Amino acid sequence: MERLLGAEYADFVASIDQSPLVGLRVNTLKIAPEDFNTMSPFALKQAGAYAPAGFLVADESRPGSHPYHAAGLYYLQEPSAMAVAQLVDPQPGEWVLDIAAAPGGKSTHLAALMQDTGLLVANDMDGKRASILAENMERWGARHALITNAHPEQLAAQFGPVFDRVLVDAPCSGEGMFRRLGSAKGAKGANVEWSQEQVLACARRQTAVLATAVQLVKPGGRLVYATCTFAPEENESSIARFLMTHPDFKLVEPPRFDGFDRGRPSWAADGLPQDGLEKCARLWPHRFPGEGHFIAVMQRAGTKKPDRSQRPVRFQPLKSSELKVWREFARATLRGDWPEERMLLKNGRLYLLPPDAIETGRLKLVRYGLLLGEIRPGYFKPAHALALALKPEEVVKAVNFPADAPEITAYLSGHPLPITDHRLPITDNWLPITADGFPLGWAKAGGGQLKNHYPRGLRMVKAEGRL
Ligand code: SAM
């Protein structure tokens, strides 16, 4: 970096020694950023015009432990990472693919920008990370997402060039994480120490992922490439190599917000074309309040409409006994429209698929649309995901407490709650528990108390300091 940055190097190194910034991005599917700012228990500072829902946490509080986090009101995200989905710029109704999506920083952001319309396919090839992605998307309340655990090549074989926008948030050497991790731990999700060989191995992997991702972009669609590393081998060189072999793609000039630096064409490896590389965006920790990112927005030539005709999901109608338990639950608990013609039952789990649901063939699915719950013999057990996706007008009755009430701590710790409201049904009714009106999960009234159905794996455990 010293050789590359020259006079700038001293500032760069000084920035690495500073404390990392804590960023928080408000879930606009649940609350407007200004409303959250007004009620926030943490001191917040607006991140900037580049991320209208983004804030920096300006005090020592731990927003990851607050009930609002459990309610999915925000995602903790490093501020420069907030620029990525913003530059993907997805439009409501579009089909968007996030090919390396776990744990979900960009996918939650994309879902919010799409206003949870169209179709967002969020994929990660690592199974464990794909489950964490699903958990984060669930807390977010996203309904129009398909979460898969597949290799990019399997996605390309199944879907073909149908997506309006494809994001490759590539596995990288993670140099922008050094400040946060306090060491050179290396690529996210690839617990490997940083080394020059590691940088080159990442560059080879990125070239391979891009070559596959391209097969999923529709004519006229956009491909966005991002890394959280500074290494030119994984940034300018990866893009130059891609453009050289894919002449139907051109770099697009993204909006330049405060602190957005340009790509450095001369940093591309010898022999690679440098044309247009200045259109990439570099976010440096010494020029921008964040840890650092590289982003390239590319557009595919062409106007031909993608062929999406062969891809609707084949729905199997539910049996009348299955419909009966769902309907009984829905009648007692939910308001609004829950279209049964879009429901899919798989291994006893009932999903509400988005209107644009596509056939997924043999892909490994982690979630499809909104998981409503499980159909058990004679009754329906609602899913945590359903509680987190509910809007106030979709609930017949909820049990609300202020976020700082002891009942909320007790609920998040897995304890039953006493029934203090005599208007509540006494037996067998599912009720969302809400904090300041925002659902946290389910409880079931019975035996004079509210039985706790907050998922065991999410419960606040004092010794570990979770939540
Ligand atoms: N987009 C995520 C977010 O914002 O939360 C971060 C993604 S992380 C930078 C890169 C991801 O790429 C990891 O989750 C990892 O499992 C995945 N990955 C690793 N090797 C890959 C490969 N060869 N092809 C595609 N994805 C890969």
Short mmCIF file of N, CA and C in Angstrom, two decimals, residues 187-311:
data_model
loop_
_atom_site.label_atom_id
_atom_site.label_comp_id
_atom_site.label_asym_id
_atom_site.label_seq_id
_atom_site.Cartn_x
_atom_site.Cartn_y
_atom_site.Cartn_z
N ALA A 187 -10.14 -13.38 4.59
CA ALA A 187 -11.44 -13.28 3.93
C ALA A 187 -12.60 -13.64 4.85
N LYS A 188 -13.69 -12.90 4.69
CA LYS A 188 -14.92 -13.20 5.44
C LYS A 188 -15.34 -14.62 5.11
N GLY A 189 -15.64 -15.37 6.11
CA GLY A 189 -16.15 -16.72 5.86
C GLY A 189 -15.07 -17.71 5.48
N ALA A 190 -13.84 -17.25 5.33
CA ALA A 190 -12.77 -18.17 4.97
C ALA A 190 -11.65 -17.95 5.97
N ASN A 191 -11.77 -18.53 7.11
CA ASN A 191 -10.93 -18.23 8.26
C ASN A 191 -9.45 -18.44 7.97
N VAL A 192 -8.89 -17.62 7.12
CA VAL A 192 -7.50 -17.81 6.66
C VAL A 192 -6.74 -16.52 6.91
N GLU A 193 -5.50 -16.65 7.32
CA GLU A 193 -4.66 -15.48 7.52
C GLU A 193 -4.38 -14.78 6.19
N TRP A 194 -4.21 -13.47 6.25
CA TRP A 194 -3.87 -12.73 5.04
C TRP A 194 -2.46 -13.10 4.56
N SER A 195 -2.30 -13.20 3.26
CA SER A 195 -0.97 -13.37 2.67
C SER A 195 -1.09 -12.95 1.21
N GLN A 196 0.03 -12.73 0.59
CA GLN A 196 0.00 -12.35 -0.83
C GLN A 196 -0.59 -13.50 -1.66
N GLU A 197 -0.30 -14.74 -1.25
CA GLU A 197 -0.86 -15.90 -1.97
C GLU A 197 -2.38 -15.91 -1.83
N GLN A 198 -2.83 -15.53 -0.62
CA GLN A 198 -4.27 -15.49 -0.35
C GLN A 198 -4.95 -14.46 -1.26
N VAL A 199 -4.29 -13.31 -1.43
CA VAL A 199 -4.82 -12.27 -2.32
C VAL A 199 -4.97 -12.82 -3.74
N LEU A 200 -3.94 -13.53 -4.20
CA LEU A 200 -3.98 -14.05 -5.57
C LEU A 200 -5.02 -15.17 -5.70
N ALA A 201 -5.15 -15.98 -4.64
CA ALA A 201 -6.16 -17.05 -4.67
C ALA A 201 -7.56 -16.42 -4.73
N CYS A 202 -7.76 -15.33 -3.97
CA CYS A 202 -9.06 -14.65 -3.99
C CYS A 202 -9.34 -14.10 -5.39
N ALA A 203 -8.30 -13.51 -6.00
CA ALA A 203 -8.48 -12.93 -7.34
C ALA A 203 -8.91 -14.00 -8.33
N ARG A 204 -8.32 -15.19 -8.22
CA ARG A 204 -8.70 -16.28 -9.14
C ARG A 204 -10.16 -16.69 -8.88
N ARG A 205 -10.53 -16.75 -7.61
CA ARG A 205 -11.91 -17.14 -7.27
C ARG A 205 -12.89 -16.08 -7.79
N GLN A 206 -12.51 -14.81 -7.64
CA GLN A 206 -13.40 -13.72 -8.09
C GLN A 206 -13.61 -13.79 -9.60
N THR A 207 -12.54 -14.09 -10.34
CA THR A 207 -12.66 -14.20 -11.80
C THR A 207 -13.65 -15.32 -12.14
N ALA A 208 -13.56 -16.43 -11.40
CA ALA A 208 -14.46 -17.56 -11.66
C ALA A 208 -15.91 -17.18 -11.30
N VAL A 209 -16.12 -16.51 -10.17
CA VAL A 209 -17.49 -16.16 -9.76
C VAL A 209 -18.09 -15.18 -10.78
N LEU A 210 -17.29 -14.21 -11.22
CA LEU A 210 -17.81 -13.24 -12.20
C LEU A 210 -18.20 -13.93 -13.51
N ALA A 211 -17.36 -14.90 -13.93
CA ALA A 211 -17.63 -15.59 -15.20
C ALA A 211 -18.96 -16.35 -15.11
N THR A 212 -19.34 -16.79 -13.94
CA THR A 212 -20.61 -17.49 -13.77
C THR A 212 -21.75 -16.49 -13.59
N ALA A 213 -21.48 -15.45 -12.80
CA ALA A 213 -22.53 -14.45 -12.51
C ALA A 213 -23.07 -13.84 -13.80
N VAL A 214 -22.18 -13.67 -14.76
CA VAL A 214 -22.54 -13.03 -16.02
C VAL A 214 -23.67 -13.80 -16.73
N GLN A 215 -23.71 -15.10 -16.49
CA GLN A 215 -24.73 -15.93 -17.16
C GLN A 215 -26.12 -15.72 -16.58
N LEU A 216 -26.20 -14.91 -15.52
CA LEU A 216 -27.49 -14.70 -14.86
C LEU A 216 -28.05 -13.30 -15.10
N VAL A 217 -27.25 -12.44 -15.77
CA VAL A 217 -27.68 -11.05 -15.99
C VAL A 217 -28.45 -10.96 -17.30
N LYS A 218 -29.62 -10.36 -17.27
CA LYS A 218 -30.43 -10.23 -18.49
C LYS A 218 -29.78 -9.22 -19.45
N PRO A 219 -30.10 -9.25 -20.74
CA PRO A 219 -29.60 -8.22 -21.65
C PRO A 219 -30.07 -6.85 -21.13
N GLY A 220 -29.15 -5.90 -21.06
CA GLY A 220 -29.49 -4.57 -20.53
C GLY A 220 -29.45 -4.51 -19.01
N GLY A 221 -29.18 -5.64 -18.36
CA GLY A 221 -29.16 -5.68 -16.89
C GLY A 221 -27.82 -5.22 -16.32
N ARG A 222 -27.76 -5.19 -15.01
CA ARG A 222 -26.55 -4.69 -14.35
C ARG A 222 -25.88 -5.75 -13.49
N LEU A 223 -24.55 -5.69 -13.50
CA LEU A 223 -23.75 -6.57 -12.66
C LEU A 223 -22.93 -5.67 -11.76
N VAL A 224 -23.07 -5.84 -10.46
CA VAL A 224 -22.30 -5.02 -9.52
C VAL A 224 -21.34 -5.93 -8.78
N TYR A 225 -20.07 -5.49 -8.74
CA TYR A 225 -19.02 -6.27 -8.09
C TYR A 225 -18.50 -5.46 -6.91
N ALA A 226 -18.37 -6.10 -5.75
CA ALA A 226 -17.88 -5.36 -4.58
C ALA A 226 -16.92 -6.24 -3.79
N THR A 227 -15.92 -5.58 -3.17
CA THR A 227 -15.06 -6.27 -2.21
C THR A 227 -14.85 -5.34 -1.02
N CYS A 228 -14.39 -5.93 0.09
CA CYS A 228 -14.01 -5.10 1.24
C CYS A 228 -12.51 -5.20 1.42
N THR A 229 -11.80 -5.14 0.29
CA THR A 229 -10.34 -5.19 0.36
C THR A 229 -9.74 -4.06 -0.49
N PHE A 230 -8.49 -3.75 -0.24
CA PHE A 230 -7.84 -2.65 -0.98
C PHE A 230 -6.97 -3.19 -2.13
N ALA A 231 -6.66 -4.49 -2.11
CA ALA A 231 -5.70 -5.06 -3.04
C ALA A 231 -6.12 -4.87 -4.51
N PRO A 232 -5.30 -4.20 -5.32
CA PRO A 232 -5.63 -4.00 -6.74
C PRO A 232 -5.85 -5.31 -7.49
N GLU A 233 -5.15 -6.37 -7.06
CA GLU A 233 -5.30 -7.68 -7.74
C GLU A 233 -6.76 -8.13 -7.70
N GLU A 234 -7.46 -7.79 -6.59
CA GLU A 234 -8.84 -8.25 -6.40
C GLU A 234 -9.86 -7.18 -6.83
N ASN A 235 -9.36 -6.03 -7.25
CA ASN A 235 -10.27 -4.93 -7.60
C ASN A 235 -10.10 -4.53 -9.06
N GLU A 236 -9.22 -3.56 -9.32
CA GLU A 236 -9.06 -3.11 -10.71
C GLU A 236 -8.71 -4.29 -11.63
N SER A 237 -7.81 -5.17 -11.17
CA SER A 237 -7.39 -6.28 -12.05
C SER A 237 -8.53 -7.26 -12.31
N SER A 238 -9.30 -7.58 -11.26
CA SER A 238 -10.43 -8.52 -11.45
C SER A 238 -11.42 -7.94 -12.46
N ILE A 239 -11.68 -6.62 -12.35
CA ILE A 239 -12.65 -6.00 -13.26
C ILE A 239 -12.08 -5.91 -14.68
N ALA A 240 -10.80 -5.50 -14.79
CA ALA A 240 -10.18 -5.37 -16.12
C ALA A 240 -10.19 -6.72 -16.84
N ARG A 241 -9.88 -7.79 -16.09
CA ARG A 241 -9.85 -9.13 -16.69
C ARG A 241 -11.26 -9.52 -17.15
N PHE A 242 -12.24 -9.20 -16.32
CA PHE A 242 -13.62 -9.52 -16.67
C PHE A 242 -14.06 -8.77 -17.93
N LEU A 243 -13.75 -7.46 -17.98
CA LEU A 243 -14.20 -6.66 -19.13
C LEU A 243 -13.51 -7.09 -20.42
N MET A 244 -12.27 -7.52 -20.28
CA MET A 244 -11.51 -7.95 -21.46
C MET A 244 -12.17 -9.18 -22.10
N THR A 245 -12.71 -10.04 -21.24
CA THR A 245 -13.29 -11.29 -21.76
C THR A 245 -14.80 -11.18 -21.97
N HIS A 246 -15.40 -10.06 -21.56
CA HIS A 246 -16.86 -9.88 -21.72
C HIS A 246 -17.15 -8.51 -22.35
N PRO A 247 -16.91 -8.40 -23.67
CA PRO A 247 -17.04 -7.08 -24.31
C PRO A 247 -18.47 -6.53 -24.29
N ASP A 248 -19.46 -7.36 -23.96
CA ASP A 248 -20.84 -6.84 -23.89
C ASP A 248 -21.11 -6.14 -22.56
N PHE A 249 -20.11 -6.02 -21.70
CA PHE A 249 -20.28 -5.29 -20.43
C PHE A 249 -19.44 -4.01 -20.43
N LYS A 250 -20.03 -2.94 -19.89
CA LYS A 250 -19.29 -1.67 -19.77
C LYS A 250 -19.44 -1.14 -18.35
N LEU A 251 -18.39 -0.49 -17.85
CA LEU A 251 -18.51 0.13 -16.53
C LEU A 251 -19.43 1.34 -16.62
N VAL A 252 -20.22 1.53 -15.58
CA VAL A 252 -21.16 2.66 -15.52
C VAL A 252 -20.62 3.63 -14.46
N GLU A 253 -20.77 4.91 -14.71
CA GLU A 253 -20.34 5.92 -13.73
C GLU A 253 -21.38 5.96 -12.60
N PRO A 254 -21.02 5.58 -11.39
CA PRO A 254 -22.00 5.63 -10.30
C PRO A 254 -22.12 7.04 -9.75
N PRO A 255 -23.16 7.34 -9.00
CA PRO A 255 -23.21 8.67 -8.36
C PRO A 255 -22.01 8.82 -7.43
N ARG A 256 -21.41 9.98 -7.43
CA ARG A 256 -20.22 10.20 -6.58
C ARG A 256 -20.64 10.98 -5.34
N PHE A 257 -20.72 10.29 -4.23
CA PHE A 257 -21.07 10.96 -2.98
C PHE A 257 -19.78 11.40 -2.29
N ASP A 258 -19.94 12.23 -1.25
CA ASP A 258 -18.79 12.72 -0.48
C ASP A 258 -17.89 11.57 -0.06
N GLY A 259 -16.63 11.68 -0.36
CA GLY A 259 -15.66 10.68 0.11
C GLY A 259 -15.53 9.48 -0.82
N PHE A 260 -16.31 9.42 -1.91
CA PHE A 260 -16.17 8.32 -2.88
C PHE A 260 -14.98 8.62 -3.79
N ASP A 261 -13.95 7.82 -3.71
CA ASP A 261 -12.79 8.00 -4.58
C ASP A 261 -13.00 7.15 -5.84
N ARG A 262 -12.14 7.35 -6.83
CA ARG A 262 -12.26 6.61 -8.09
C ARG A 262 -11.35 5.38 -8.10
N GLY A 263 -11.67 4.45 -9.03
CA GLY A 263 -10.76 3.34 -9.28
C GLY A 263 -9.45 3.88 -9.83
N ARG A 264 -8.39 3.11 -9.70
CA ARG A 264 -7.06 3.56 -10.16
C ARG A 264 -6.64 2.69 -11.34
N PRO A 265 -6.88 3.18 -12.58
CA PRO A 265 -6.59 2.35 -13.76
C PRO A 265 -5.16 1.82 -13.79
N SER A 266 -4.19 2.64 -13.36
CA SER A 266 -2.79 2.20 -13.49
C SER A 266 -2.45 1.09 -12.50
N TRP A 267 -3.35 0.78 -11.57
CA TRP A 267 -3.10 -0.29 -10.61
C TRP A 267 -3.46 -1.68 -11.17
N ALA A 268 -4.13 -1.70 -12.34
CA ALA A 268 -4.44 -3.00 -12.94
C ALA A 268 -3.14 -3.69 -13.34
N ALA A 269 -3.13 -5.01 -13.25
CA ALA A 269 -1.89 -5.75 -13.53
C ALA A 269 -1.44 -5.50 -14.97
N ASP A 270 -0.13 -5.62 -15.18
CA ASP A 270 0.44 -5.41 -16.52
C ASP A 270 -0.28 -6.24 -17.56
N GLY A 271 -0.55 -5.61 -18.69
CA GLY A 271 -1.14 -6.34 -19.81
C GLY A 271 -2.66 -6.29 -19.82
N LEU A 272 -3.27 -5.81 -18.73
CA LEU A 272 -4.74 -5.73 -18.71
C LEU A 272 -5.17 -4.34 -19.17
N PRO A 273 -6.31 -4.23 -19.90
CA PRO A 273 -6.76 -2.92 -20.36
C PRO A 273 -7.20 -2.04 -19.19
N GLN A 274 -6.86 -0.77 -19.26
CA GLN A 274 -7.16 0.13 -18.14
C GLN A 274 -8.40 1.00 -18.38
N ASP A 275 -8.93 0.92 -19.63
CA ASP A 275 -10.02 1.83 -20.02
C ASP A 275 -11.19 1.78 -19.05
N GLY A 276 -11.60 2.94 -18.62
CA GLY A 276 -12.83 3.07 -17.85
C GLY A 276 -12.73 2.70 -16.38
N LEU A 277 -11.56 2.16 -15.94
CA LEU A 277 -11.48 1.68 -14.55
C LEU A 277 -11.66 2.79 -13.52
N GLU A 278 -11.47 4.04 -13.97
CA GLU A 278 -11.69 5.15 -13.02
C GLU A 278 -13.17 5.27 -12.63
N LYS A 279 -14.03 4.59 -13.39
CA LYS A 279 -15.47 4.63 -13.04
C LYS A 279 -15.79 3.77 -11.81
N CYS A 280 -14.85 2.92 -11.40
CA CYS A 280 -15.09 2.14 -10.17
C CYS A 280 -15.04 3.10 -8.99
N ALA A 281 -15.63 2.67 -7.87
CA ALA A 281 -15.59 3.50 -6.66
C ALA A 281 -14.71 2.84 -5.62
N ARG A 282 -13.85 3.64 -5.02
CA ARG A 282 -13.03 3.16 -3.90
C ARG A 282 -13.39 3.99 -2.68
N LEU A 283 -13.74 3.31 -1.60
CA LEU A 283 -14.03 3.99 -0.35
C LEU A 283 -12.89 3.66 0.61
N TRP A 284 -12.12 4.67 0.94
CA TRP A 284 -10.94 4.47 1.78
C TRP A 284 -11.22 4.91 3.21
N PRO A 285 -10.65 4.19 4.19
CA PRO A 285 -10.90 4.59 5.59
C PRO A 285 -10.32 5.96 5.94
N HIS A 286 -9.36 6.47 5.15
CA HIS A 286 -8.81 7.80 5.45
C HIS A 286 -9.52 8.91 4.67
N ARG A 287 -10.49 8.54 3.82
CA ARG A 287 -11.21 9.56 3.07
C ARG A 287 -12.71 9.49 3.28
N PHE A 288 -13.15 8.45 3.96
CA PHE A 288 -14.58 8.15 4.08
C PHE A 288 -14.82 7.56 5.47
N PRO A 289 -15.93 7.93 6.14
CA PRO A 289 -16.15 7.38 7.48
C PRO A 289 -16.63 5.93 7.43
N GLY A 290 -15.72 5.02 7.13
CA GLY A 290 -16.06 3.60 7.05
C GLY A 290 -14.78 2.79 6.92
N GLU A 291 -14.94 1.48 6.83
CA GLU A 291 -13.76 0.60 6.87
C GLU A 291 -13.11 0.43 5.50
N GLY A 292 -13.86 0.67 4.43
CA GLY A 292 -13.28 0.56 3.10
C GLY A 292 -13.98 -0.46 2.22
N HIS A 293 -14.22 -0.08 0.96
CA HIS A 293 -14.86 -0.96 -0.01
C HIS A 293 -14.42 -0.57 -1.41
N PHE A 294 -14.58 -1.53 -2.32
CA PHE A 294 -14.38 -1.27 -3.75
C PHE A 294 -15.67 -1.70 -4.45
N ILE A 295 -16.18 -0.85 -5.34
CA ILE A 295 -17.45 -1.19 -6.01
C ILE A 295 -17.35 -0.86 -7.50
N ALA A 296 -17.77 -1.80 -8.33
CA ALA A 296 -17.81 -1.57 -9.79
C ALA A 296 -19.22 -1.88 -10.28
N VAL A 297 -19.81 -0.91 -10.99
CA VAL A 297 -21.16 -1.12 -11.54
C VAL A 297 -21.02 -1.29 -13.05
N MET A 298 -21.50 -2.43 -13.56
CA MET A 298 -21.36 -2.70 -15.00
C MET A 298 -22.72 -2.97 -15.63
N GLN A 299 -22.84 -2.56 -16.87
CA GLN A 299 -24.11 -2.75 -17.57
C GLN A 299 -23.90 -3.67 -18.76
N ARG A 300 -24.84 -4.58 -18.94
CA ARG A 300 -24.78 -5.48 -20.09
C ARG A 300 -25.47 -4.82 -21.28
N ALA A 301 -24.91 -4.97 -22.47
CA ALA A 301 -25.55 -4.42 -23.68
C ALA A 301 -26.82 -5.22 -23.98
N GLY A 302 -27.73 -4.63 -24.77
CA GLY A 302 -28.89 -5.38 -25.24
C GLY A 302 -30.19 -4.91 -24.62
N THR A 303 -31.26 -5.23 -25.33
CA THR A 303 -32.58 -4.80 -24.86
C THR A 303 -33.57 -5.97 -24.86
N LYS A 304 -33.09 -7.14 -25.32
CA LYS A 304 -34.00 -8.28 -25.44
C LYS A 304 -34.59 -8.64 -24.07
N LYS A 305 -35.91 -8.85 -24.09
CA LYS A 305 -36.57 -9.20 -22.82
C LYS A 305 -36.15 -10.58 -22.36
N PRO A 306 -35.90 -10.76 -21.05
CA PRO A 306 -35.51 -12.10 -20.60
C PRO A 306 -36.67 -13.07 -20.72
N ASP A 307 -36.33 -14.32 -20.96
CA ASP A 307 -37.38 -15.33 -21.06
C ASP A 307 -37.70 -15.87 -19.66
N ARG A 308 -38.77 -15.36 -19.10
CA ARG A 308 -39.16 -15.82 -17.76
C ARG A 308 -40.40 -16.69 -17.83
N SER A 309 -40.80 -17.00 -19.09
CA SER A 309 -42.11 -17.63 -19.28
C SER A 309 -42.18 -19.06 -18.76
N GLN A 310 -41.06 -19.78 -18.82
CA GLN A 310 -41.10 -21.20 -18.46
C GLN A 310 -40.94 -21.45 -16.97
N ARG A 311 -40.98 -20.37 -16.20
CA ARG A 311 -40.48 -20.54 -14.85
C ARG A 311 -41.46 -20.42 -13.68
#
